[in-house]
Amino acid sequence: MTETSKRGMELLHDPRLNKGTGFTAAEREALGLTGLVPEVTETLETQLSRVMEQLGKKATDLDRFIYLMSLLDSNETLFYRTLMSDPARFLEIVYDPTIGEACLKFDHILRRPLGMYLSITQKGRVREVLRNWPEQDVRFICVTNGGRILGLGDLGANGMGIPIGKLQLYTATAGVPPQGLLPIYLDAGTNNEPYLADPLYVGLRQHRPPTEELYAFVDEFVEAVQEVFPHCCIHFEDWTGVDAINLLARYRDKVCCYNDDIQGTAGVTLAGLINALKLTGGELKDQRILFLGAGSAAIGLANLIVSALGQQGISAEVARQQIRMFDTQGLVVSGRSGLPDHKKPYAKDLPPSQPFDHTSLTSECPRIVEAIDDFKPTALIGVSTVGNLFNQEVVEAMARHNSQPIIFPLSNPTEKMECLATEAYTWTKGTVVFAGGVQLPTVHLDGHTYLPSQANNLYIFPAVGLAILATNARIVTDEMFIEAAHAVADQVTEEQLKLGMLFPPQSEVLEVAIHTATRVAKLVFDSNLAQVARPDDIEALIRSHVYTPTYA
């Protein structure tokens, strides 16, 4: 049955077509809706005002999240009209930080399943299963195996909230049409014992398989996508660090794909560094960067910085000398036994340190301070998922060596952040250049007002996605994320920089995304990666693909 043939209750139950009280009298007569909806015909704006009133009566952001997901189940247009009416307000409800709590409780708040759930028990017939999806022209799949959700760890099937939310950001922040978006959970089990024992858990009740078995399943999935959805870009999201790095390397030169935890996080952090250096007066090539955490996010950002410096004629070997990493075993050094391959390029010929004890942060502070005093980093970046790791001693050590220390505690949700903005500004007496992993309130200190920045991937991946959609890019390159970082950074005004803002206001995120996508698309054409003809006006091409939530 085609969409245009739907009538009556079947039409009202289709969230993509349903207008609720927005159907006109003529439409009701023609579509068998008379008597099935109230007599009044309301505009989308009137419906939006009702949504706002009902949201205002909810007690918590999780309640608002559940309400908005119910709205999506019934009226997709009104859902996106709501999100796009005030992005700064609603993106933190449908995504970070509320999405963390929603994922922890996903199986208990589940109402109507969204997206697809591919189980490893279906191995051998993934193509057949993918064809059950009703939309044939899928342009983006966001896929996770739930192995490392935000800073919360292995959430198994409960991690499905992440690809659902990520794809909503494609539409809400960059206008990527929602009908071409497909969230997928690749279910190969979980090692989360409480979930396996929970009678309401909705995933496969078995432990995760060996790596070879998992990768064989992912291989079949990737190959099936090429056949079933030939114009689709695969967005890998929230896999464990080693898997995230290995799978990206496995497919990035073969199919259109990327990993947002690696490349999106790197892109937005690079944008923050570019603008931070406008405040400190330094150049990227002269920075010394210390990472607390050496997982996929740290490696991705380090690699992107090396690539960006390569564009300036600096060799990878020289660039890597400016980067050190501190992980659960202490400083990453070349003499460490069992060092993973992806960390080896950043291992330094230094004496090994003692293992890092997450349970006793106070005892570890002298060791971190010692690393700071030895390396004298200009930038400290936290991707450790260890809350309060940047304590007063650590932050003050950065301030001793820098008149304007760059400190980016990027872990999320909030309780996983290495430090809060109020702490960083207070301990540095207002000199810090700050960006956090979540949005934090305004800081008032000694008569000054600071607007802490949020290094949110939403500035990067949806815009890159819009460029991929418009150009039908064959593959996704690091250069596209570097260009996106520069484009985002360039859209912050001098006045905003003076207030501590390293990124544009989220209220302007759609226009920011359009301008960013235009620059990325130009790079795609210049690199001969596009599969459509190059137009005279690239921005017009981008805008022609932007979805607007209005009733047809």
XYZ file of C-alpha atoms in Angstrom:
552
model
C 0.000 0.000 0.000
C 1.415 3.384 -0.956
C 1.359 6.359 1.371
C -1.076 8.267 -0.857
C -3.630 5.481 -0.589
C -3.828 5.556 3.207
C -7.120 6.713 4.667
C -8.912 7.036 7.959
C -7.357 5.571 11.085
C -4.486 4.073 9.094
C -3.508 7.582 8.015
C -3.787 8.952 11.561
C -1.518 6.153 12.809
C 1.236 7.039 10.332
C 3.410 9.667 12.109
C 4.962 10.798 8.837
C 1.582 11.656 7.295
C -0.516 12.489 10.328
C -1.458 16.139 10.891
C -3.862 15.563 13.771
C -5.985 18.690 14.090
C -4.117 20.170 11.124
C -6.190 18.418 8.466
C -8.465 20.783 6.542
C -12.160 20.109 6.078
C -11.553 19.139 2.453
C -8.798 16.731 3.442
C -11.015 15.111 6.049
C -13.736 14.455 3.515
C -11.330 13.176 0.883
C -9.335 10.954 3.252
C -12.108 9.461 5.374
C -11.154 11.464 8.462
C -14.449 13.194 9.188
C -15.423 12.497 12.771
C -12.030 10.974 13.596
C -10.452 14.273 14.645
C -11.916 17.355 16.376
C -13.821 19.782 14.186
C -11.264 22.594 14.489
C -8.531 23.009 11.876
C -5.358 24.222 13.573
C -2.132 25.602 12.184
C 1.188 23.992 12.979
C 1.994 27.005 15.159
C -1.153 26.499 17.236
C -0.262 22.851 17.704
C 3.258 23.899 18.713
C 1.870 26.198 21.413
C -0.049 23.261 22.884
C 3.108 21.141 22.888
C 4.978 23.915 24.688
C 2.256 24.198 27.317
C 2.288 20.464 27.972
C 6.090 20.346 28.130
C 6.021 23.158 30.662
C 3.993 20.988 33.019
C 6.521 18.117 33.016
C 8.614 17.803 36.160
C 11.908 16.552 34.695
C 13.793 16.482 31.421
C 13.331 12.700 31.302
C 9.557 13.269 31.450
C 9.956 15.785 28.618
C 12.030 13.274 26.671
C 9.332 10.609 27.025
C 6.658 13.112 25.983
C 8.604 14.163 22.887
C 9.200 10.545 21.880
C 5.446 9.982 22.146
C 4.914 13.026 19.953
C 7.316 11.559 17.392
C 5.261 8.365 17.423
C 2.141 10.285 16.430
C 3.227 13.356 14.430
C 6.752 13.542 12.993
C 6.295 17.003 11.483
C 5.180 18.533 14.773
C 8.028 16.773 16.590
C 10.666 18.342 14.363
C 8.871 21.689 14.324
C 9.179 21.626 18.122
C 12.878 20.763 18.143
C 13.759 23.296 15.473
C 11.750 26.064 17.147
C 14.309 26.300 19.970
C 17.354 24.058 19.431
C 19.241 25.335 22.464
C 16.367 24.221 24.694
C 15.338 20.938 23.119
C 18.572 19.350 21.929
C 19.697 18.776 25.509
C 16.371 17.016 26.127
C 16.331 14.679 23.116
C 20.073 14.160 23.304
C 22.915 14.885 25.727
C 22.676 15.032 28.726
C 19.129 13.614 29.063
C 19.809 10.802 26.594
C 22.233 9.236 29.089
C 19.497 8.768 31.670
C 17.089 7.658 28.945
C 19.501 4.939 27.790
C 20.007 3.649 31.318
C 16.229 3.207 31.539
C 15.568 2.490 27.840
C 14.041 -0.958 28.282
C 11.765 0.324 31.066
C 10.472 3.397 29.189
C 10.195 1.705 25.764
C 6.858 2.313 24.063
C 7.132 1.813 20.320
C 10.382 0.392 18.896
C 12.095 2.737 16.430
C 14.649 1.673 13.844
C 15.910 -1.873 13.324
C 17.346 -4.489 15.663
C 19.699 -6.867 13.837
C 20.682 -9.854 15.947
C 23.780 -11.960 15.424
C 21.363 -14.898 15.388
C 20.294 -13.565 11.957
C 23.808 -13.896 10.561
C 23.656 -15.211 7.016
C 20.443 -13.360 6.157
C 21.140 -9.747 7.066
C 20.236 -8.605 3.530
C 16.845 -10.240 3.869
C 16.211 -8.593 7.234
C 17.290 -5.140 6.024
C 14.717 -5.351 3.246
C 12.001 -5.388 5.912
C 12.606 -1.663 6.395
C 9.823 0.167 4.519
C 11.945 3.039 3.167
C 14.036 1.984 0.189
C 16.140 5.143 -0.203
C 17.997 5.167 3.118
C 20.802 7.758 3.110
C 22.205 7.426 6.637
C 22.373 4.516 9.025
C 23.572 5.242 12.546
C 24.636 1.908 14.008
C 25.850 0.863 17.448
C 26.452 -2.382 19.271
C 25.919 -0.629 22.609
C 29.449 -1.430 23.695
C 30.376 1.982 25.075
C 27.446 4.354 25.421
C 28.622 7.890 26.251
C 30.689 7.485 29.423
C 28.297 4.840 30.762
C 29.886 1.691 29.350
C 28.223 -1.438 27.959
C 24.467 -0.830 27.840
C 23.628 -3.456 25.255
C 20.240 -2.934 23.622
C 19.585 0.045 25.893
C 22.152 1.870 23.796
C 19.636 2.031 20.930
C 18.618 5.428 22.295
C 21.891 6.827 20.942
C 21.465 6.123 17.196
C 17.826 7.203 17.466
C 18.883 10.492 19.060
C 21.876 11.047 16.780
C 19.742 10.791 13.660
C 17.202 13.200 15.122
C 20.078 15.684 15.376
C 20.763 15.269 11.650
C 17.292 16.649 10.997
C 16.911 19.098 13.878
C 20.287 20.796 13.400
C 21.060 20.394 9.691
C 17.707 19.736 8.035
C 18.606 16.266 6.723
C 15.221 14.768 5.692
C 14.102 12.234 8.345
C 12.650 9.687 5.925
C 16.157 8.723 4.786
C 17.489 8.028 8.290
C 17.673 4.574 9.871
C 18.899 3.825 13.440
C 20.192 0.277 13.883
C 21.286 -1.751 16.883
C 23.590 -4.658 16.004
C 22.799 -7.061 18.813
C 25.625 -9.432 19.591
C 24.803 -9.644 23.285
C 26.058 -7.717 26.308
C 28.390 -8.275 29.224
C 26.220 -6.140 31.494
C 25.082 -8.737 34.034
C 22.289 -6.649 35.651
C 20.723 -6.160 32.207
C 20.964 -9.852 31.380
C 19.121 -10.565 34.632
C 16.481 -7.856 34.080
C 13.193 -9.405 32.865
C 12.435 -6.195 30.929
C 15.756 -6.113 29.029
C 14.972 -6.120 25.302
C 18.274 -7.404 23.904
C 19.809 -10.780 23.170
C 20.441 -12.577 26.457
C 23.985 -13.762 25.914
C 27.501 -12.489 26.465
C 29.388 -10.713 23.718
C 31.175 -13.016 21.239
C 34.888 -13.137 20.368
C 36.137 -10.264 18.249
C 36.459 -12.370 15.077
C 32.837 -13.452 15.305
C 31.643 -9.883 15.900
C 33.641 -8.504 12.979
C 32.325 -11.209 10.651
C 28.793 -10.117 11.580
C 29.680 -6.453 10.952
C 31.272 -7.414 7.608
C 28.010 -8.990 6.490
C 26.071 -5.944 7.673
C 28.300 -3.490 5.796
C 28.156 -5.571 2.613
C 24.384 -5.882 2.890
C 23.954 -2.123 3.246
C 25.836 -1.596 -0.036
C 23.349 -3.837 -1.807
C 20.081 -2.902 -0.094
C 20.748 0.843 0.365
C 23.399 1.706 -2.273
C 23.397 5.465 -1.557
C 23.742 5.071 2.225
C 26.467 6.424 4.500
C 27.148 4.324 7.615
C 27.662 6.312 10.825
C 29.313 4.146 13.505
C 28.444 5.277 17.029
C 29.455 4.272 20.570
C 31.417 1.098 19.920
C 34.153 0.122 22.365
C 37.365 2.059 21.734
C 39.370 -0.695 20.058
C 36.417 -1.824 17.949
C 35.642 1.764 16.951
C 39.191 2.296 15.687
C 39.506 -1.102 14.000
C 36.136 -1.002 12.233
C 36.715 2.506 10.910
C 40.094 1.437 9.514
C 38.478 -1.694 8.082
C 35.869 0.110 5.972
C 36.733 3.812 5.574
C 38.520 3.440 2.215
C 35.984 0.969 0.841
C 32.539 2.400 1.605
C 30.967 5.689 2.614
C 31.251 5.607 6.398
C 32.661 7.413 9.422
C 32.776 7.163 13.204
C 31.377 10.165 15.045
C 33.120 9.310 18.341
C 36.443 9.444 16.516
C 36.013 11.978 13.708
C 33.048 14.040 14.902
C 34.498 14.526 18.385
C 37.848 15.351 16.811
C 36.259 17.864 14.457
C 34.390 19.811 17.105
C 37.384 19.799 19.461
C 39.630 21.035 16.662
C 37.139 23.844 16.054
C 37.363 24.716 19.746
C 41.164 24.704 19.635
C 41.200 26.936 16.565
C 39.124 29.534 18.390
C 40.940 29.054 21.685
C 44.153 30.004 19.905
C 42.521 33.203 18.672
C 42.266 34.126 22.356
C 45.701 32.934 23.473
C 47.494 34.178 20.383
C 49.228 30.869 19.660
C 49.427 28.649 16.591
C 48.371 25.013 16.414
C 51.867 23.865 15.477
C 53.269 25.286 18.721
C 50.774 23.679 21.114
C 51.631 20.919 23.559
C 48.536 18.827 24.196
C 48.028 16.386 27.071
C 45.125 13.958 26.909
C 43.659 12.395 30.038
C 42.215 9.265 28.454
C 43.624 7.491 25.392
C 40.599 5.786 23.869
C 39.011 6.237 20.460
C 38.095 9.885 21.064
C 41.638 10.833 22.092
C 43.227 8.889 19.243
C 40.758 10.359 16.753
C 41.424 13.905 17.883
C 45.188 13.389 17.970
C 45.120 11.932 14.463
C 43.017 14.829 13.174
C 45.408 17.362 14.721
C 48.301 15.549 13.037
C 46.404 15.656 9.720
C 45.620 19.359 10.174
C 49.289 20.084 10.862
C 50.173 17.994 7.830
C 48.190 20.471 5.741
C 50.614 23.096 7.076
C 53.611 21.081 5.946
C 54.503 19.567 9.332
C 55.421 15.891 9.321
C 53.369 13.402 11.322
C 56.443 12.440 13.361
C 57.083 16.020 14.421
C 53.382 16.680 15.123
C 53.079 13.619 17.368
C 55.926 14.848 19.545
C 53.614 17.657 20.674
C 51.019 15.194 22.009
C 51.105 13.032 25.135
C 48.458 10.723 26.544
C 47.683 9.573 30.072
C 45.425 6.517 30.426
C 44.468 3.966 33.075
C 48.060 2.728 33.166
C 49.561 6.197 33.512
C 51.558 8.012 30.853
C 51.529 6.193 27.507
C 55.161 5.174 27.006
C 56.865 2.990 24.433
C 58.259 0.533 26.985
C 54.838 -0.569 28.222
C 54.014 -4.211 27.590
C 50.826 -5.019 25.705
C 50.440 -1.508 24.320
C 47.624 -1.511 21.691
C 48.682 -0.677 18.150
C 46.546 2.474 17.955
C 48.387 4.017 20.928
C 51.905 3.227 19.734
C 52.295 6.325 17.505
C 51.783 8.490 20.604
C 53.930 6.455 23.019
C 56.945 8.380 24.276
C 60.405 7.130 25.233
C 59.909 7.971 28.896
C 60.039 5.942 32.114
C 56.817 4.022 32.829
C 54.474 5.241 35.556
C 52.433 3.260 38.046
C 48.932 2.041 37.095
C 46.219 4.650 37.429
C 43.691 4.088 40.233
C 40.228 5.390 39.263
C 38.909 4.692 42.762
C 41.296 7.106 44.468
C 41.464 10.302 42.477
C 43.183 12.273 45.209
C 46.130 9.895 45.277
C 46.528 10.195 41.509
C 46.569 13.999 41.376
C 50.297 14.336 42.156
C 51.045 11.980 39.253
C 48.936 14.026 36.845
C 50.438 17.245 38.164
C 53.899 15.725 37.683
C 53.021 14.948 34.049
C 51.861 18.545 33.588
C 54.965 20.010 35.217
C 57.209 17.815 33.047
C 55.463 18.372 29.680
C 54.103 21.885 30.358
C 51.081 21.398 28.076
C 49.271 24.421 26.695
C 46.064 22.391 26.387
C 44.579 19.731 28.670
C 41.858 17.592 27.120
C 39.756 15.188 29.162
C 38.241 12.143 27.459
C 38.604 9.850 30.474
C 34.936 9.535 31.578
C 36.246 10.014 35.147
C 34.320 12.740 36.944
C 36.316 15.381 38.858
C 39.640 14.146 37.479
C 40.737 17.740 36.834
C 40.735 18.818 40.482
C 42.092 22.102 41.839
C 45.709 20.901 41.907
C 45.544 19.799 38.277
C 43.880 22.987 37.039
C 46.235 25.208 39.037
C 49.199 23.307 37.579
C 47.955 24.216 34.089
C 47.610 27.855 35.183
C 51.204 27.906 36.489
C 52.537 27.171 33.023
C 50.046 29.189 30.954
C 48.664 32.696 31.273
C 45.537 31.356 29.505
C 45.380 27.571 29.931
C 43.184 25.699 27.466
C 41.134 23.128 29.393
C 38.547 20.936 27.667
C 36.840 18.373 29.986
C 34.898 16.607 27.233
C 33.492 13.513 28.949
C 29.737 13.218 29.358
C 27.152 13.046 30.834
C 27.711 15.761 33.462
C 28.740 13.441 36.299
C 31.519 12.073 34.070
C 33.022 15.491 33.276
C 36.591 15.936 34.455
C 35.695 19.350 35.932
C 32.923 21.931 35.790
C 33.154 25.399 34.286
C 32.723 27.170 37.629
C 35.663 25.231 39.022
C 37.924 25.892 36.034
C 37.187 29.624 35.987
C 37.532 29.951 39.762
C 40.785 27.976 40.076
C 42.417 29.925 37.208
C 41.029 33.281 38.358
C 39.095 33.633 35.137
C 41.985 33.037 32.743
C 40.952 29.589 31.480
C 39.818 29.019 27.899
C 37.128 26.407 28.500
C 34.946 23.978 26.575
C 33.012 21.122 28.169
C 31.322 17.963 27.012
C 27.893 19.206 28.116
C 26.216 22.593 28.237
C 26.923 24.350 31.540
C 25.395 27.492 33.073
C 26.844 30.984 32.833
C 29.690 31.700 35.248
C 29.829 34.982 37.197
C 33.223 35.655 38.787
C 34.720 38.871 40.172
C 32.383 41.083 38.194
C 32.922 39.201 34.930
C 30.467 37.010 33.027
C 31.662 33.931 31.123
C 29.621 31.766 28.746
C 31.146 28.260 28.895
C 31.279 26.539 25.540
C 29.991 23.073 24.822
C 32.143 21.061 22.425
C 29.101 19.285 21.053
C 29.451 17.039 18.007
C 26.152 18.425 16.728
C 28.149 21.297 15.224
C 30.033 18.852 13.006
C 28.473 15.527 12.042
C 25.029 16.745 10.890
C 26.663 19.358 8.628
C 29.079 16.801 7.229
C 26.080 14.525 6.729
C 24.194 17.235 4.825
C 27.230 17.690 2.558
C 27.441 13.921 1.981
C 23.723 13.830 1.158
C 23.959 16.684 -1.344
C 27.096 15.400 -3.089
C 26.516 11.647 -2.703
C 30.176 11.403 -1.636
C 31.880 8.074 -2.338
C 33.869 8.027 0.907
C 34.317 10.236 3.974
C 37.764 11.679 4.671
C 39.476 13.343 7.622
C 39.902 16.417 5.453
C 36.122 16.841 5.427
C 36.094 17.026 9.235
C 39.047 19.427 9.273
C 37.204 21.706 6.840
C 34.052 21.439 8.962
C 36.077 22.434 12.043
C 37.418 25.542 10.336
C 33.964 26.412 9.006
C 32.380 26.174 12.449
C 35.186 28.135 14.082
C 34.916 30.910 11.492
C 31.277 31.516 12.415
C 32.067 32.706 15.954
C 32.277 36.499 16.214
C 34.944 38.449 18.092
C 32.319 39.587 20.606
C 31.320 35.993 21.281
C 34.951 34.953 21.689
C 35.469 37.648 24.318
C 32.641 36.083 26.351
C 34.384 32.706 26.258
C 32.273 31.249 23.440
C 34.314 28.962 21.197
C 31.313 27.771 19.176
C 28.335 29.543 17.593
C 25.077 29.810 19.578
C 23.002 26.651 19.344
C 20.002 28.834 18.534
C 21.645 29.449 15.130
C 22.680 25.858 14.543
C 20.727 25.308 11.296
C 22.342 28.239 9.478
C 25.705 27.255 10.948
C 25.215 23.747 9.554
C 24.221 25.027 6.111
C 27.322 27.216 5.834
C 29.524 24.404 7.171
C 27.993 21.870 4.785
C 28.571 24.260 1.877
C 32.294 24.396 2.610
C 32.529 20.638 3.113
C 30.635 20.020 -0.135
C 33.058 22.294 -1.996
C 35.908 20.160 -0.658
C 34.083 17.001 -1.781
C 33.801 18.388 -5.318
C 37.409 19.626 -5.302
C 38.559 16.153 -4.190
C 36.590 14.411 -6.984
C 34.634 12.412 -4.412
C 31.167 13.600 -5.465
C 28.823 11.425 -7.480
C 26.648 14.297 -8.703
C 27.474 17.090 -11.117
C 29.102 20.165 -9.599
C 26.629 23.067 -9.609
C 27.448 26.724 -10.114
C 26.001 27.527 -6.685
C 26.994 24.951 -4.047
C 25.110 26.684 -1.240
C 21.924 26.546 -3.317
C 22.505 22.805 -3.768
C 22.851 22.392 -0.005
C 19.724 24.423 0.729
C 17.721 22.408 -1.801
C 18.193 19.335 0.388
C 17.200 20.972 3.685
C 14.035 19.617 5.280
C 11.496 22.096 6.637
C 8.863 20.752 9.073
C 5.639 21.905 7.393
C 2.453 20.098 6.462
C 2.124 19.113 2.814
